[in-house]
Coordinates of C-alpha atoms in Angstrom, one line a residue:
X1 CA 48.3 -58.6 -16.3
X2 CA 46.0 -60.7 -18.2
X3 CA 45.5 -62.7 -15.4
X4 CA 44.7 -60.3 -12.9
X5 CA 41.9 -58.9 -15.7
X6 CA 40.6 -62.5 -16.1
X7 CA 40.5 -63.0 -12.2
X8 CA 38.7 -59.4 -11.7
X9 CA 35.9 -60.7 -14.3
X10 CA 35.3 -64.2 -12.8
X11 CA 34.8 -62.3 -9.7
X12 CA 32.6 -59.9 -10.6
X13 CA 30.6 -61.9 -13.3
X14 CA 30.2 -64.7 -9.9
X15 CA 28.4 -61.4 -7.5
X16 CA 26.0 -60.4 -10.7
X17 CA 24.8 -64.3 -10.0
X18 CA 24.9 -64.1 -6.2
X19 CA 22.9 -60.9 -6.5
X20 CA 20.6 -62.5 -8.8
X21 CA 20.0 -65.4 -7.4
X22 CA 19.1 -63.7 -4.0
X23 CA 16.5 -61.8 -5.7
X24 CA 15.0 -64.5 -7.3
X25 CA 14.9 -66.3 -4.2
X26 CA 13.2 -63.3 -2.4
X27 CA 10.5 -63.1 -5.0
X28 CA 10.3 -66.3 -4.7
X29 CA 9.9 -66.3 -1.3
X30 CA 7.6 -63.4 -1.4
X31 CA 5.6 -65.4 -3.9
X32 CA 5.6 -68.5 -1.5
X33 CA 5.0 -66.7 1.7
X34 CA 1.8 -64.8 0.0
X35 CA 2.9 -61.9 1.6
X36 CA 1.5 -58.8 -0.1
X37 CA 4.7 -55.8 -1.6
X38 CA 4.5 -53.1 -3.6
X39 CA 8.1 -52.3 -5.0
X40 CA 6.8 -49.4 -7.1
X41 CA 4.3 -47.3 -8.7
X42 CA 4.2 -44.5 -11.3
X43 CA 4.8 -43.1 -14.0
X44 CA 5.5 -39.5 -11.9
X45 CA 4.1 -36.8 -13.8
X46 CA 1.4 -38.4 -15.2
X47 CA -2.2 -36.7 -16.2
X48 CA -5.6 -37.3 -15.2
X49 CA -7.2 -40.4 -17.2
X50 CA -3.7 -42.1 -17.6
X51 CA -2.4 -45.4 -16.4
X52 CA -0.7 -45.8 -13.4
X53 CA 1.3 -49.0 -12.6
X54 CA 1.7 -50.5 -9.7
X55 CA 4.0 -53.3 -9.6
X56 CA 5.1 -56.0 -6.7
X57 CA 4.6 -59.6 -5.3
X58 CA 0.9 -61.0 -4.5
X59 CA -0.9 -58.2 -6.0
X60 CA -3.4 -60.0 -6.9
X61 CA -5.1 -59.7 -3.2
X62 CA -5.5 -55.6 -3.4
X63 CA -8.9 -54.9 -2.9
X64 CA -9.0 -51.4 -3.5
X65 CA -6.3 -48.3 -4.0
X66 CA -6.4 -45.3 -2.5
X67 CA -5.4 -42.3 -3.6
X68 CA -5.2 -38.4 -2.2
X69 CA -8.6 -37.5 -3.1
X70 CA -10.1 -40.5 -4.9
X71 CA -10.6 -44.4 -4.3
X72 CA -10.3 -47.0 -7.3
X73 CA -12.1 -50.4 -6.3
X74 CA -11.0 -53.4 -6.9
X75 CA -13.2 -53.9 -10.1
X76 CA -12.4 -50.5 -11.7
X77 CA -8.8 -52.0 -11.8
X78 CA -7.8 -52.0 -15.4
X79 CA -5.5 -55.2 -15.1
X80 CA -4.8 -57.2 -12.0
X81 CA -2.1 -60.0 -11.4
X82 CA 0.1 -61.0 -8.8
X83 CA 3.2 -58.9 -10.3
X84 CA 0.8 -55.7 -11.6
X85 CA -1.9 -53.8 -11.4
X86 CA -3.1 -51.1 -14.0
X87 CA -5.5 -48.3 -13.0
X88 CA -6.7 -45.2 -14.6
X89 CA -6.3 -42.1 -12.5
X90 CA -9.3 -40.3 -11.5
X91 CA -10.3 -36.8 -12.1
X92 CA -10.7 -36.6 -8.9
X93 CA -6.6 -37.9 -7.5
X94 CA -4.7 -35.4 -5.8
X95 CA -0.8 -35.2 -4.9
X96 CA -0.3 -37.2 -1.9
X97 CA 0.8 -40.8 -0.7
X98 CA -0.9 -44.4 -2.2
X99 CA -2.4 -47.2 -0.5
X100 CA -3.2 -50.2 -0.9
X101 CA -5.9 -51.8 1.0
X102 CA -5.4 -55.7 1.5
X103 CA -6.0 -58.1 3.7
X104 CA -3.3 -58.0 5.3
X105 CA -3.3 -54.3 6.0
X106 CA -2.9 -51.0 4.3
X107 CA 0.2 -50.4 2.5
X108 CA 1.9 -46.7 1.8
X109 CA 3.7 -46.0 -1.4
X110 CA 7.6 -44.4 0.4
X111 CA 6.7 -41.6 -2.2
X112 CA 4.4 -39.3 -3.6
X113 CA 2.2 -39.5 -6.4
X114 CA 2.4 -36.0 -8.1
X115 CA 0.2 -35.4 -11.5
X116 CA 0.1 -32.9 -14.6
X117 CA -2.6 -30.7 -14.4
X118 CA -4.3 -27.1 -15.2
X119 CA -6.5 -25.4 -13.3
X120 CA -9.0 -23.5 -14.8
X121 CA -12.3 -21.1 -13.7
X122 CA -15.3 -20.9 -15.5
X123 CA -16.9 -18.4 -13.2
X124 CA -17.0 -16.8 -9.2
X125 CA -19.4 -14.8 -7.4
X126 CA -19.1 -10.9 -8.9
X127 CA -19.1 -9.2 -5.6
X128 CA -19.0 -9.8 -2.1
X129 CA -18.0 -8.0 1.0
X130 CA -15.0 -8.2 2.9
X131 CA -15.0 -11.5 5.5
X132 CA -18.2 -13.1 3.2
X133 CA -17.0 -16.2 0.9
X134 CA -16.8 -16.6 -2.9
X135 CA -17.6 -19.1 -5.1
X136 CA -15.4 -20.2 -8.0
X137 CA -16.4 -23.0 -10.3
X138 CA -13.9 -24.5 -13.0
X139 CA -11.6 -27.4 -13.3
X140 CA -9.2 -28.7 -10.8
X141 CA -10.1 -26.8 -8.5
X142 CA -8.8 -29.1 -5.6
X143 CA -5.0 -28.4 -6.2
X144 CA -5.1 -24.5 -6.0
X145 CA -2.9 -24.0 -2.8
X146 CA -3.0 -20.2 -3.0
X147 CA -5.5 -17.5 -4.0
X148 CA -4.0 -13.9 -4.3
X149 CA -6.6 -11.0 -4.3
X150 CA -6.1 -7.3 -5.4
X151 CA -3.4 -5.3 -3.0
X152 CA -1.3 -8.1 -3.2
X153 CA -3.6 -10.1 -0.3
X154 CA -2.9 -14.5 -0.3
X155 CA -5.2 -16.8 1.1
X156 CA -3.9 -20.1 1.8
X157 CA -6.7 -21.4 3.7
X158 CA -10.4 -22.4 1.9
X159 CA -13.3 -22.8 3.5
X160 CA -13.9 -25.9 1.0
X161 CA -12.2 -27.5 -1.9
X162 CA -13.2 -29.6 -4.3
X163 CA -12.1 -30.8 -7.9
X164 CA -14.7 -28.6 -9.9
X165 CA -15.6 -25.7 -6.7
X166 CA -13.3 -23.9 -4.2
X167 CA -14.9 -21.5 -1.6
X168 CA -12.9 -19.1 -0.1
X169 CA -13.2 -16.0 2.1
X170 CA -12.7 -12.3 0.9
X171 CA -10.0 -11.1 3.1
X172 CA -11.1 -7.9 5.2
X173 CA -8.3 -5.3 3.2
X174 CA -9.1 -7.0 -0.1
X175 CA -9.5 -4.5 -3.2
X176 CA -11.5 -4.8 -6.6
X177 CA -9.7 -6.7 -9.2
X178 CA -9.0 -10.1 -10.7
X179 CA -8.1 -13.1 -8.8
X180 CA -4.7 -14.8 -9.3
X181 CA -4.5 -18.9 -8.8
X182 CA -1.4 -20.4 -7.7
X183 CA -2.3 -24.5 -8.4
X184 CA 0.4 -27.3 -7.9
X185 CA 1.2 -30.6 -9.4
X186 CA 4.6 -31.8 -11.2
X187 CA 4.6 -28.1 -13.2
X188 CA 3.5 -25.5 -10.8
X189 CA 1.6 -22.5 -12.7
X190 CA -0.7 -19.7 -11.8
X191 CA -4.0 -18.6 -13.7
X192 CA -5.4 -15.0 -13.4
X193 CA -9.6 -14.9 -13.8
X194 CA -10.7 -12.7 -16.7
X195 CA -13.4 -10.8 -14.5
X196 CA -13.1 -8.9 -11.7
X197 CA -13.8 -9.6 -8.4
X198 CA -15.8 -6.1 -6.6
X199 CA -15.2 -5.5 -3.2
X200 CA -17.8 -3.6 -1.4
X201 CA -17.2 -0.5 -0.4
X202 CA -18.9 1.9 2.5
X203 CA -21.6 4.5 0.9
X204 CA -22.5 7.4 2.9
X205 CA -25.5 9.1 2.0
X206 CA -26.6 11.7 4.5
X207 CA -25.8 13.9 7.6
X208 CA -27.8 14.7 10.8
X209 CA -27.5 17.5 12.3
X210 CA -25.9 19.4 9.5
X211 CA -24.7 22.1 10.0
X212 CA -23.6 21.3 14.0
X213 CA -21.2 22.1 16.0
X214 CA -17.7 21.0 17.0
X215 CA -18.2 17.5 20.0
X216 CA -21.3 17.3 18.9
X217 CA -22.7 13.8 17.6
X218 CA -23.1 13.6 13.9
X219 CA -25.1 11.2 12.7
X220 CA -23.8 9.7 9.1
X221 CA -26.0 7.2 7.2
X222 CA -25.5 4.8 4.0
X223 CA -25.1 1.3 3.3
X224 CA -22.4 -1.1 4.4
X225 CA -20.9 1.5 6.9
X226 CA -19.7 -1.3 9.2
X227 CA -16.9 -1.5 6.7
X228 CA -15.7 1.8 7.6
X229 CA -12.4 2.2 9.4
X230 CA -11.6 5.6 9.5
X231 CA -13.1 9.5 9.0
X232 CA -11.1 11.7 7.6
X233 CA -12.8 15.4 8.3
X234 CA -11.5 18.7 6.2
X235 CA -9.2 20.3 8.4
X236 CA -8.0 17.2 10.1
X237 CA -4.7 15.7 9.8
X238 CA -5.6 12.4 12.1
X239 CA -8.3 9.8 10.8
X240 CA -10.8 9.4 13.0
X241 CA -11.0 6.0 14.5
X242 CA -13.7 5.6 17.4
X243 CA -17.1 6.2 17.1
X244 CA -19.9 6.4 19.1
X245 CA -21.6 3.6 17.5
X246 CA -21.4 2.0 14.0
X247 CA -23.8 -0.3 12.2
X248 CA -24.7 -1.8 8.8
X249 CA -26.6 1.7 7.9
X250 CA -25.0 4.1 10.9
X251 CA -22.0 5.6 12.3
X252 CA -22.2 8.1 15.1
X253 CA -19.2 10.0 15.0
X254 CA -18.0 13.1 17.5
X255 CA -17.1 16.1 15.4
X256 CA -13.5 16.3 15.9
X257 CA -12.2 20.1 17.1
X258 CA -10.4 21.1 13.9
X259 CA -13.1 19.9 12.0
X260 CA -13.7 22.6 9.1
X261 CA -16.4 23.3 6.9
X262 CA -15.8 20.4 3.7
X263 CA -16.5 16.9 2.6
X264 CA -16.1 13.5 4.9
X265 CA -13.5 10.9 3.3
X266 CA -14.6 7.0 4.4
X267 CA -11.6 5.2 4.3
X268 CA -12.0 1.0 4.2
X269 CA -9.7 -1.7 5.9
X270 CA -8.5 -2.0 2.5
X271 CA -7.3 1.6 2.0
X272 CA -9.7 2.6 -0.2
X273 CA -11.9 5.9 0.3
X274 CA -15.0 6.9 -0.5
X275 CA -16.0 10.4 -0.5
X276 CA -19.5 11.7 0.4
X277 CA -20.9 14.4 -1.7
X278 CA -22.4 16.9 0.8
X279 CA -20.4 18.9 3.0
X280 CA -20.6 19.1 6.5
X281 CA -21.5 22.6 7.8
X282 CA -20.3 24.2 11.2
X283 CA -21.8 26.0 13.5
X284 CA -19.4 29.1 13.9
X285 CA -20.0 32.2 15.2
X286 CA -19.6 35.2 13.2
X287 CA -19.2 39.0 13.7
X288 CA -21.6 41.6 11.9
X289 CA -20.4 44.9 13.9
X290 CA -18.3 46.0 16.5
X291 CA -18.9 49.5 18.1
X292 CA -17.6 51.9 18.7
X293 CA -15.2 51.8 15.8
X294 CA -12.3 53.4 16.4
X295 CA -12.3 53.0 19.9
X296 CA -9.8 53.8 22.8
X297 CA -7.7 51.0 24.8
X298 CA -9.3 50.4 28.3
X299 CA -13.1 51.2 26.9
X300 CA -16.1 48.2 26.2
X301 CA -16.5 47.1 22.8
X302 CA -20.0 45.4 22.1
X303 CA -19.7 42.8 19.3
X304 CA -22.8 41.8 17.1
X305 CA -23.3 38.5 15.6
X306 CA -24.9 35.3 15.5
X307 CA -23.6 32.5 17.5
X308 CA -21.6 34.0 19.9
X309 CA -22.5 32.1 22.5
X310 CA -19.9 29.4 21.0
X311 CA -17.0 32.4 21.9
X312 CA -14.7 31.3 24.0
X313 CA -12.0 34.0 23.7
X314 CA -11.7 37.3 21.8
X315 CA -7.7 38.4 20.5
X316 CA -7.1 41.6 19.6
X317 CA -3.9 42.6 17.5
X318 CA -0.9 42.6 19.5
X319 CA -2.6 41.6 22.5
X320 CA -2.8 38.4 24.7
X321 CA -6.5 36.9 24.4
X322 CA -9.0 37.9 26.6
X323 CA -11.5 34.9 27.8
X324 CA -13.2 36.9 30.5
X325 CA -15.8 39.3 29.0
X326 CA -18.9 41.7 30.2
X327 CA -21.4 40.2 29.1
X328 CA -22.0 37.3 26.6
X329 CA -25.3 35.8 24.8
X330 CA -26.0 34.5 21.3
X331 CA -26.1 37.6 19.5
X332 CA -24.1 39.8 21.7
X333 CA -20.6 39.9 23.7
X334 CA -19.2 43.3 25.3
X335 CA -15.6 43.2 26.3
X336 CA -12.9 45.6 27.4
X337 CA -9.9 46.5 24.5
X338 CA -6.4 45.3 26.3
X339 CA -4.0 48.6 26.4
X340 CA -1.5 48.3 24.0
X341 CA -3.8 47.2 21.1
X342 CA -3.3 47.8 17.4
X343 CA -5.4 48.2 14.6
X344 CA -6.2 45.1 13.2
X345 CA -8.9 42.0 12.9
X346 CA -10.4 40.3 16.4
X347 CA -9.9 36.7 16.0
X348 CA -12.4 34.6 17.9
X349 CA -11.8 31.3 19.6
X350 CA -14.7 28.6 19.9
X351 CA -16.1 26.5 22.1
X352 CA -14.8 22.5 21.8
X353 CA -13.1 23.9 18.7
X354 CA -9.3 24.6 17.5
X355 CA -10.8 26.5 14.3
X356 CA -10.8 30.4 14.6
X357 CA -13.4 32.9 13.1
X358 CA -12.1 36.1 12.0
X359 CA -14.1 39.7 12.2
X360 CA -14.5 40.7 8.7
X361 CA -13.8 44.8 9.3
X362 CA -11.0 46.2 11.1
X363 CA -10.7 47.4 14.7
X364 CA -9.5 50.6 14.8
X365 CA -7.7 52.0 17.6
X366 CA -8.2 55.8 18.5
X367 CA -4.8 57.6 18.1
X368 CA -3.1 55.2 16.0
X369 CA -1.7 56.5 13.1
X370 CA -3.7 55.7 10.0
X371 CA -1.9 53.7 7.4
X372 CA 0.1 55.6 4.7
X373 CA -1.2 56.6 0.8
X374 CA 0.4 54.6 -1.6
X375 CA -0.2 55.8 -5.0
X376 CA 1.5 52.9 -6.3
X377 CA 1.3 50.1 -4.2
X378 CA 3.1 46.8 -4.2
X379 CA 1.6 45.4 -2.0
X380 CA -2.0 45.0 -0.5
X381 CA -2.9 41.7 0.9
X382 CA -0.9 39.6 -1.9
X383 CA 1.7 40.9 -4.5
X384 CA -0.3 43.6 -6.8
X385 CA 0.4 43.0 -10.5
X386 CA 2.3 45.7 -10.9
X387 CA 4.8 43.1 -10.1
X388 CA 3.3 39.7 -11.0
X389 CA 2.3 40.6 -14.0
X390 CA 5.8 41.8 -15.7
X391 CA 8.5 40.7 -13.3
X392 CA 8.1 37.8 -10.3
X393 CA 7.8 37.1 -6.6
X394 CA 10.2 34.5 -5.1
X395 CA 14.0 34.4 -4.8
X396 CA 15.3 35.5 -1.7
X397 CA 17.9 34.1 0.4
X398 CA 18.7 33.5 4.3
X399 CA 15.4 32.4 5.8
X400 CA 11.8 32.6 5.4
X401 CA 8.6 34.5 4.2
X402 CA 5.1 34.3 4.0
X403 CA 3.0 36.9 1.7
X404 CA -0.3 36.0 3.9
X405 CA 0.3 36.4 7.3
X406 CA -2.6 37.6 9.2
X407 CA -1.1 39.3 12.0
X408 CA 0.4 41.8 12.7
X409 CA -1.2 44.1 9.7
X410 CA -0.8 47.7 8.9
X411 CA -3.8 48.0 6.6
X412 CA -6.0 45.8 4.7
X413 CA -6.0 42.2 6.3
X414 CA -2.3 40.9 5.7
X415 CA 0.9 40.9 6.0
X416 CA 4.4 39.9 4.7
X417 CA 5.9 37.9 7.9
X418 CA 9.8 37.8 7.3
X419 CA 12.4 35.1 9.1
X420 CA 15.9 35.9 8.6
X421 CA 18.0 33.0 9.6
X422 CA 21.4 34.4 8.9
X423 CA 23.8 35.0 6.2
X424 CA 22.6 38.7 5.0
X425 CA 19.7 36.9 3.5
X426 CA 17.0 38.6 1.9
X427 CA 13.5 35.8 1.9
X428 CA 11.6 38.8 0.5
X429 CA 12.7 39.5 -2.9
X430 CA 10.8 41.2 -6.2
X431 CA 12.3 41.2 -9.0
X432 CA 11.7 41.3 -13.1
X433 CA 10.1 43.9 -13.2
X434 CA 10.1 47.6 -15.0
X435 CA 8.0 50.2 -13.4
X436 CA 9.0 53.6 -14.5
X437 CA 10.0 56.1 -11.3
X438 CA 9.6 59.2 -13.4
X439 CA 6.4 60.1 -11.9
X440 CA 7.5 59.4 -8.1
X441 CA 9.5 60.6 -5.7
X442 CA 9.1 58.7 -2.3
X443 CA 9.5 54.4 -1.9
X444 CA 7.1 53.9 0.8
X445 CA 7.3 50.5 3.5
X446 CA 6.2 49.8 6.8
X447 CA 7.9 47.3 9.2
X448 CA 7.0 45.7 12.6
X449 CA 9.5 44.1 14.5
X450 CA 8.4 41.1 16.1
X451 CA 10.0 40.2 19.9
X452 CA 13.9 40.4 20.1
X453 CA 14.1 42.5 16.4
X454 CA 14.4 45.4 18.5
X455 CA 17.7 47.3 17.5
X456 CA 18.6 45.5 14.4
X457 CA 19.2 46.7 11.3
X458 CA 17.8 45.9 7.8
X459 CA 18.4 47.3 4.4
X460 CA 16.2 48.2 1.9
X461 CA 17.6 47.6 -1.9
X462 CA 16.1 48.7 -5.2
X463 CA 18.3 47.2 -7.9
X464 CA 20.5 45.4 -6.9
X465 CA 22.4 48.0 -4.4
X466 CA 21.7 48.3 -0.6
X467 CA 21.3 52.3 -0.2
X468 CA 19.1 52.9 2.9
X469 CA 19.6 51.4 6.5
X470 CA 16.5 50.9 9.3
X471 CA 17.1 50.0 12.8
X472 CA 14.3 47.8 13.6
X473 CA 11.4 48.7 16.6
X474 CA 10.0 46.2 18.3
X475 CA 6.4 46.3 19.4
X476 CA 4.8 48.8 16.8
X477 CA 4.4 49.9 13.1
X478 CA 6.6 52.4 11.7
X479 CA 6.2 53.8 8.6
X480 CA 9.1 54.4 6.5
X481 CA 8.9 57.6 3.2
X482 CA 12.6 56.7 1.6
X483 CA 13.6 59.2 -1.1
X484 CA 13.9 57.0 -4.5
X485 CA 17.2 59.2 -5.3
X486 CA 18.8 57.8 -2.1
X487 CA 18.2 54.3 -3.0
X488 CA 18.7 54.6 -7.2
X489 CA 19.7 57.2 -9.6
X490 CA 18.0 55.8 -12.0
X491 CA 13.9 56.2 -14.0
X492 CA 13.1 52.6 -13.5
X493 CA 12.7 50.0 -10.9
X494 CA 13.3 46.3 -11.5
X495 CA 14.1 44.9 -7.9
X496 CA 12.9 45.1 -4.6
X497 CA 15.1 43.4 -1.6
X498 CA 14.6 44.4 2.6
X499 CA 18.2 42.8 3.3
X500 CA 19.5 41.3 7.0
X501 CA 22.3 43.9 8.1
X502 CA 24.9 41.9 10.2
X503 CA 24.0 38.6 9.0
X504 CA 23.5 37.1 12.2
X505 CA 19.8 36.3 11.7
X506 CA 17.2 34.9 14.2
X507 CA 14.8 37.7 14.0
X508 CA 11.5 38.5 12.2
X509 CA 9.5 41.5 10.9
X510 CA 6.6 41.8 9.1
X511 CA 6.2 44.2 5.9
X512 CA 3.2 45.9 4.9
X513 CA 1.8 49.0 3.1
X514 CA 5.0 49.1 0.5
X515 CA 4.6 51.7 -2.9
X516 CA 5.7 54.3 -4.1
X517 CA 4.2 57.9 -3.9

């Protein structure tokens, strides 16, 4: 056993001197053959204005070293032999591969040098536009590989870098804020400026022709308005995104069709809006009289106004529109009533235009039956507070309702439009209240049943208990006088319900004119 030990020694104590010997005698024959080596360099990891080491054979004939971003001469060298030279690394040095330049040619380091540092700023440029470039002053500069800008935007790409200025370019979507630095070197950080960067926005400050009409050219002035990307206009859903023209100071725009009387919303690449105070007017026509008022179906109605050259069509309730009229000029259009027509408000369609105009007064209809008198109504264009201000509106069940529908109306200028979907629901509901009955006698409600209502059944529920049945009519008002003993036997009134009657839904009605008398 000992033996085999002392053999295993001998043997291995005999390479460390073969292996020793053959690097002696390649330094040596390095040194002899005056070829230039450099075996290595470093330390990695060291700072700015330390010393870096670079050790090899014939070192002695390096003229100069050059590193990423700086150049040490030969007589900056702190110490120079054949086995080592000393240098102190420049402000200046970046990551990157050494070399040496010698006579005999340039030599690469295998590796990288990689340094310590932290990047600082000291100051950029305040404000700027999108796409114009920014200035940032500070220390080691020249390792920042990314720049990150409000709404999360990265640059990675300067227009120059240097150890004490970097220039960049704001991106187009940039927003106000601070700037984030991402630098490198052997600890990677990231420094945030203390100031704010402001991205320039789009101003508007005027509108010509204002008011105008709808496809007509408006005219919208301010400062920076190239930077503009969109228009939102009150009453449109969809940005507007082509113009007639755009400039630094301009932007010719077509008034979109839904365009409504409000204030225009610039919207930037970034996202951001800006909003210009005045409003943009429309050019609408408007109604001031109709005559005769009532009027019989088949006879010419003259309608007053201003603007009614922009009339493109005139509805009348419960009637298809009519686009062909007698006669038509600004102030002035006659037109034949449809058969068939109700009582109700002519809606007017405009030229270029999705918006409607409403006649302020009623049409009345010769022969129709006037609406009925509600002593105590529940409803006259919205919930009265007989309800909302003890009990509330809501609940319901089964479908559907809206408490401002403007068409089909018995009187005033709305409706309660009803969609019963199925499952004896009930959309309209009141409830919470307490009105006393004591002084009345008769719950009052009229119904209109819209297309395919026509022989179904609702019923009417005070209280919580379904006491009177209606089988609907399709077409036409009726008005309903229910008994308040059939529907409760008792001196107050807390609920209100007008209940699906087979549950199979897919119908609708609308409600109007409801009280009690």
């Amino acid at each position: 056993m000992n033996k085999i030990l002392n053999t295993r020694l001998l043997t291995c104590l005999y390479l460390l001197l073969v292996l020793g010997m053959a690097t002696s005698c390649e330094k040596d024959e390095a040194d002899n053959s005056g070829i230039i080596q450099l075996l290595s360099f470093g330390p990695t990891g060291a700072n700015h204005g330390d010393t870096l080491r670079f050790i090899g054979n014939n070192l002695d004939k390096v003229t100069a070293i050059e590193l990423t971003g700086a150049s040490v001469a030969q007589n900056e060298f702190k110490l120079q032999n054949s086995e080592l030279i000393l240098i102190i690394i420049p402000a200046a040095a970046e990551k990157g591969f050494v070399t040496l330049k010698t006579p005999q040619g340039d030599i690469v380091s295998k590796t990288q040098l990689n340094l310590g540092v932290t990047a600082t700023v000291t100051s950029f440029t305040p404000e700027a536009r999108p796409g114009e470039n920014i200035t940032l002053t500070g220390d080691y500069l020249n390792w920042v590989q990314r720049i990150t800008f409000a709404n999360d935007k990265h640059v990675e790409t300067f227009v120059s870098k240097s150890l004490n200025q970097l220039i960049v370019t704001v991106p187009e979507d940039a927003q106000t804020g601070p700037l984030i630095l991402f630098y490198g070197g052997t600890d990677s950080m990231a420094v945030q400026t203390d100031d704010t960067l402001k991205v320039i926005l789009p101003v508007a400050t005027g509108l010509s022709p204002n008011p105008i009409k709808h496809d007509n050219n408006l005219t919208i002035t301010g400062s920076n308005m190239d930077l503009v990307k969109e228009i939102l206009f009150t009453g449109v859903a969809t940005p507007v995104t082509t113009f007639e023209s755009q400039s630094l100071n301009e932007i010719v725009v077509k008034v979109p069709a839904g365009a409504r009387k409000g204030k225009l919303t610039f919207v930037a690449a970034s996202g951001e809006k800006t909003v210009l105070d005045q409003e943009l007017e429309l050019v609408l026509p408007a109604v001031t009289n109709m005559a005769p008022n009532p009027i019989d179906p088949g006879a010419d109605l003259t309608i007053t106004g201003t603007n009614l050259d922009l009339v493109t069509s005139v509805t009348f309730d419960n009637a298809p529109a009519v686009t062909t009229f007698i006669s038509q000029s600004a102030t002035e259009i006659k037109v034949t009533v449809p058969m068939g027509v109700l009582r109700g408000q002519l809606i007017l369609g405009i030229l270029n235009s999705t918006v409607t105009v409403q006649s302020p007064d009623i049409l009345e209809i010769t022969g129709s039956v006037p609406p009925p008198t509600i002593a105590f109504p529940f409803y006259t264009d919205a919930v009265t507070s007989n309800w909302t201000s003890t009990g509330w509106i809501g609940g319901g069940w089964g479908g559907t309702k809206n408490y401002g529908n403007t068409s089909p109306v018995r009187e005033g200028s709305k409706s309660i439009e009803v969609n019963y979907v199925g499952g004896w629901g009930s959309p309209f509901q009141l409830g919470g209240a307490s009105i006393d009955l004591t002084p009345y006698t008769t719950f009052k409600i009229s119904i209109y049943g819209a297309a395919g209502s026509g022989g179904k059944k609702v019923n009417v529920g005070v209280n919580g208990a379904d006491k009177y049945t209606i089988t609907l009519v399709e077409g036409e008002w009726t008005d309903y006088s229910i008994p308040i003993a059939t529907l409760t036997a008792g001196t107050t009134m807390n609920e209100v319900i007008v209940k699906e009657y087979n549950g199979s839904g897919g119908f609708t009605i609308y409600l109007d004119a409801i009280g009690l008398n």
